[in-house]
Amino acid sequence: MNILHLDSAITEDASVSRQLTAQIVDRLRDANPGATVTRRDLNEGVPAIDSTWFRAVRVGTDSPTAEEQDRIRTSDTLLAEVQAADTLVIGLPVYNFSLPATLKNWLDQIARAGVSFRYTAEGPEGLLTGKRAIVAYTAAGTPMGSDLDHASGYLRHMLGFLGITDVTFVPADGLAFDRDAGMARAQAAMDALAA
């Protein structure tokens, strides 16, 4: 089993999503002793896509500039990590009712027509199939699945668009109101995970 461990919380050691993703990865490793883990902290920086990225990665040039080569290298590296993974463990802290900008940037970097998805006569088809995603959803006051939650549905949709349809959420929400209850929900969801 190859595990891709993604964190995006800006709160460092105080982050509940980071604590949960670490626990999930530990459980997966315990159940799969030969598992390998690639860890990427998106908080360390994932560049937003821009015109340079579009020219280099989407359009392609015969002689890319050094800046374009850097954009290609970054996008290729992020995508290769997903392609090599069997299971993605993703930390999803909710900021301002949505996902962190770095997590959105990561999704934009790996959503590549002809590589991670393709257009067909029947509509788009995800090419990153056969993978599982476990998402640690954490929020101080945004209940998962509520009208205020613009994070979990978007992430599920994007993963599905790329072909990752086996998505399980480990929710720790309402932490500002009843931290113990939120953590208990997350623990119950982790206990129910099939390793």
Tab-separated table of C-alpha atoms in Angstrom:
chain	number	residue	atom	x	y	z
A	1	MET	CA	0.000	0.000	0.000
A	2	ASN	CA	1.259	3.442	-0.959
A	3	ILE	CA	-0.206	6.237	1.164
A	4	LEU	CA	-0.158	9.921	0.225
A	5	HIS	CA	-0.545	11.981	3.420
A	6	LEU	CA	-1.656	15.564	2.730
A	7	ASP	CA	-1.997	18.267	5.382
A	8	SER	CA	-3.107	21.834	4.784
A	9	ALA	CA	-3.854	23.354	8.208
A	10	ILE	CA	-2.153	26.638	9.054
A	11	THR	CA	-2.335	26.001	12.818
A	12	GLU	CA	0.688	23.678	12.945
A	13	ASP	CA	0.828	21.457	16.070
A	14	ALA	CA	-2.511	22.820	17.349
A	15	SER	CA	-4.263	21.503	14.242
A	16	VAL	CA	-6.942	18.892	14.832
A	17	SER	CA	-6.912	17.871	11.165
A	18	ARG	CA	-3.167	17.191	11.398
A	19	GLN	CA	-3.712	15.080	14.514
A	20	LEU	CA	-6.445	13.110	12.770
A	21	THR	CA	-4.523	12.520	9.537
A	22	ALA	CA	-1.540	11.276	11.585
A	23	GLN	CA	-3.810	8.857	13.484
A	24	ILE	CA	-5.403	7.624	10.251
A	25	VAL	CA	-1.996	7.044	8.653
A	26	ASP	CA	-0.821	5.203	11.790
A	27	ARG	CA	-3.867	2.925	11.642
A	28	LEU	CA	-3.291	2.193	7.967
A	29	ARG	CA	0.371	1.403	8.593
A	30	ASP	CA	-0.490	-0.861	11.523
A	31	ALA	CA	-2.903	-2.795	9.296
A	32	ASN	CA	-0.467	-2.793	6.357
A	33	PRO	CA	3.070	-3.163	7.762
A	34	GLY	CA	4.724	-2.853	4.353
A	35	ALA	CA	2.974	0.420	3.548
A	36	THR	CA	4.979	3.374	2.286
A	37	VAL	CA	3.995	6.947	3.151
A	38	THR	CA	4.675	10.080	1.145
A	39	ARG	CA	3.893	13.156	3.216
A	40	ARG	CA	3.246	16.557	1.737
A	41	ASP	CA	2.510	19.600	3.871
A	42	LEU	CA	0.590	21.886	1.536
A	43	ASN	CA	1.022	24.702	4.061
A	44	GLU	CA	4.658	24.843	2.950
A	45	GLY	CA	3.385	26.212	-0.330
A	46	VAL	CA	1.606	25.084	-3.458
A	47	PRO	CA	1.680	27.703	-6.191
A	48	ALA	CA	-1.586	28.847	-7.662
A	49	ILE	CA	-2.019	28.166	-11.342
A	50	ASP	CA	-1.506	31.224	-13.522
A	51	SER	CA	-0.871	32.209	-17.138
A	52	THR	CA	2.670	30.857	-16.996
A	53	TRP	CA	1.360	27.513	-15.709
A	54	PHE	CA	-1.286	27.448	-18.432
A	55	ARG	CA	1.263	28.065	-21.199
A	56	ALA	CA	3.723	25.534	-19.800
A	57	VAL	CA	1.488	22.729	-18.535
A	58	ARG	CA	-1.766	22.916	-20.459
A	59	VAL	CA	-0.641	24.331	-23.801
A	60	GLY	CA	2.977	23.162	-23.808
A	61	THR	CA	5.854	24.815	-25.568
A	62	ASP	CA	8.772	23.425	-27.556
A	63	SER	CA	11.327	25.400	-25.572
A	64	PRO	CA	9.948	26.261	-22.137
A	65	THR	CA	11.604	29.053	-20.184
A	66	ALA	CA	13.191	28.337	-16.799
A	67	GLU	CA	10.047	29.663	-15.123
A	68	GLU	CA	7.840	27.422	-17.267
A	69	GLN	CA	10.075	24.427	-16.564
A	70	ASP	CA	9.624	25.098	-12.848
A	71	ARG	CA	5.815	25.139	-13.258
A	72	ILE	CA	5.921	21.848	-15.186
A	73	ARG	CA	8.192	20.210	-12.599
A	74	THR	CA	5.950	21.254	-9.696
A	75	SER	CA	2.747	20.070	-11.344
A	76	ASP	CA	4.334	16.807	-12.536
A	77	THR	CA	5.687	16.063	-9.046
A	78	LEU	CA	2.340	16.662	-7.327
A	79	LEU	CA	0.490	14.571	-9.894
A	80	ALA	CA	3.031	11.726	-9.752
A	81	GLU	CA	2.520	11.477	-5.980
A	82	VAL	CA	-1.207	10.950	-6.519
A	83	GLN	CA	-0.683	8.502	-9.375
A	84	ALA	CA	1.645	6.399	-7.187
A	85	ALA	CA	-0.752	6.348	-4.221
A	86	ASP	CA	-3.311	3.677	-3.415
A	87	THR	CA	-4.771	5.697	-0.532
A	88	LEU	CA	-4.869	9.449	-0.008
A	89	VAL	CA	-5.240	10.754	3.544
A	90	ILE	CA	-6.263	14.398	3.282
A	91	GLY	CA	-6.567	16.965	6.059
A	92	LEU	CA	-9.490	19.299	5.349
A	93	PRO	CA	-9.688	22.113	7.899
A	94	VAL	CA	-12.538	24.453	7.051
A	95	TYR	CA	-11.611	28.120	6.775
A	96	ASN	CA	-14.340	30.661	6.049
A	97	PHE	CA	-16.776	27.892	5.066
A	98	SER	CA	-14.442	26.414	2.447
A	99	LEU	CA	-11.179	24.564	1.977
A	100	PRO	CA	-7.745	26.144	2.460
A	101	ALA	CA	-6.339	27.944	-0.587
A	102	THR	CA	-3.333	25.613	-0.637
A	103	LEU	CA	-5.615	22.573	-0.947
A	104	LYS	CA	-7.478	24.276	-3.809
A	105	ASN	CA	-4.114	25.056	-5.424
A	106	TRP	CA	-3.134	21.376	-5.102
A	107	LEU	CA	-6.360	20.297	-6.803
A	108	ASP	CA	-5.761	22.828	-9.597
A	109	GLN	CA	-2.201	21.530	-10.071
A	110	ILE	CA	-3.272	17.890	-10.432
A	111	ALA	CA	-6.439	18.455	-12.537
A	112	ARG	CA	-4.860	18.051	-15.967
A	113	ALA	CA	-6.854	17.256	-19.091
A	114	GLY	CA	-5.535	14.152	-20.784
A	115	VAL	CA	-3.539	13.126	-17.715
A	116	SER	CA	-5.794	12.986	-14.634
A	117	PHE	CA	-9.083	13.325	-16.540
A	118	ARG	CA	-10.237	13.361	-20.136
A	119	TYR	CA	-13.195	14.599	-22.101
A	120	THR	CA	-15.267	11.973	-23.880
A	121	ALA	CA	-18.471	12.012	-25.935
A	122	GLU	CA	-20.287	11.011	-22.724
A	123	GLY	CA	-18.651	13.747	-20.651
A	124	PRO	CA	-15.535	14.016	-18.477
A	125	GLU	CA	-13.889	10.821	-17.253
A	126	GLY	CA	-11.508	10.667	-14.296
A	127	LEU	CA	-8.248	8.803	-14.903
A	128	LEU	CA	-7.022	8.455	-11.293
A	129	THR	CA	-9.169	5.396	-10.643
A	130	GLY	CA	-8.676	2.564	-8.164
A	131	LYS	CA	-7.707	4.855	-5.308
A	132	ARG	CA	-9.243	5.518	-1.930
A	133	ALA	CA	-9.391	8.865	-0.122
A	134	ILE	CA	-9.885	9.348	3.612
A	135	VAL	CA	-10.577	12.960	4.528
A	136	ALA	CA	-10.204	14.400	8.025
A	137	TYR	CA	-12.795	17.192	8.018
A	138	THR	CA	-12.398	19.653	10.883
A	139	ALA	CA	-14.380	22.792	11.618
A	140	ALA	CA	-14.915	25.057	14.570
A	141	GLY	CA	-18.467	25.923	13.634
A	142	THR	CA	-19.331	24.591	10.175
A	143	PRO	CA	-21.265	21.321	10.423
A	144	MET	CA	-20.220	18.900	7.697
A	145	GLY	CA	-22.927	18.573	5.064
A	146	SER	CA	-24.763	21.703	6.176
A	147	ASP	CA	-25.668	24.610	3.899
A	148	LEU	CA	-22.643	26.426	5.337
A	149	ASP	CA	-20.229	23.673	4.312
A	150	HIS	CA	-18.713	24.571	0.944
A	151	ALA	CA	-15.659	22.379	1.539
A	152	SER	CA	-16.591	18.700	1.800
A	153	GLY	CA	-18.930	18.582	-1.206
A	154	TYR	CA	-16.441	20.435	-3.386
A	155	LEU	CA	-13.567	18.145	-2.393
A	156	ARG	CA	-15.689	15.017	-2.953
A	157	HIS	CA	-16.758	16.372	-6.363
A	158	MET	CA	-13.202	17.200	-7.453
A	159	LEU	CA	-11.833	13.842	-6.329
A	160	GLY	CA	-14.667	12.103	-8.176
A	161	PHE	CA	-14.048	14.211	-11.273
A	162	LEU	CA	-10.478	12.894	-11.231
A	163	GLY	CA	-11.688	9.290	-10.794
A	164	ILE	CA	-11.329	8.921	-7.015
A	165	THR	CA	-14.842	7.938	-5.998
A	166	ASP	CA	-14.088	5.877	-2.859
A	167	VAL	CA	-14.096	8.810	-0.415
A	168	THR	CA	-14.667	8.513	3.346
A	169	PHE	CA	-14.906	11.480	5.686
A	170	VAL	CA	-13.756	11.508	9.298
A	171	PRO	CA	-15.628	14.557	10.628
A	172	ALA	CA	-14.643	16.532	13.705
A	173	ASP	CA	-16.994	19.483	13.402
A	174	GLY	CA	-18.593	21.853	15.885
A	175	LEU	CA	-15.301	21.980	17.800
A	176	ALA	CA	-15.913	25.536	19.033
A	177	PHE	CA	-19.190	24.471	20.660
A	178	ASP	CA	-18.471	20.988	21.996
A	179	ARG	CA	-14.925	19.854	21.313
A	180	ASP	CA	-15.381	16.522	23.086
A	181	ALA	CA	-18.434	15.639	20.988
A	182	GLY	CA	-16.657	16.637	17.764
A	183	MET	CA	-13.634	14.526	18.632
A	184	ALA	CA	-15.895	11.617	19.594
A	185	ARG	CA	-17.530	11.768	16.139
A	186	ALA	CA	-14.101	11.647	14.529
A	187	GLN	CA	-13.017	8.739	16.723
A	188	ALA	CA	-16.164	6.778	15.848
A	189	ALA	CA	-15.574	7.398	12.144
A	190	MET	CA	-11.953	6.248	12.455
A	191	ASP	CA	-13.019	3.134	14.332
A	192	ALA	CA	-15.404	2.322	11.464
A	193	LEU	CA	-12.692	2.603	8.803
A	194	ALA	CA	-11.721	-0.599	7.100
A	195	ALA	CA	-7.936	-0.725	7.035
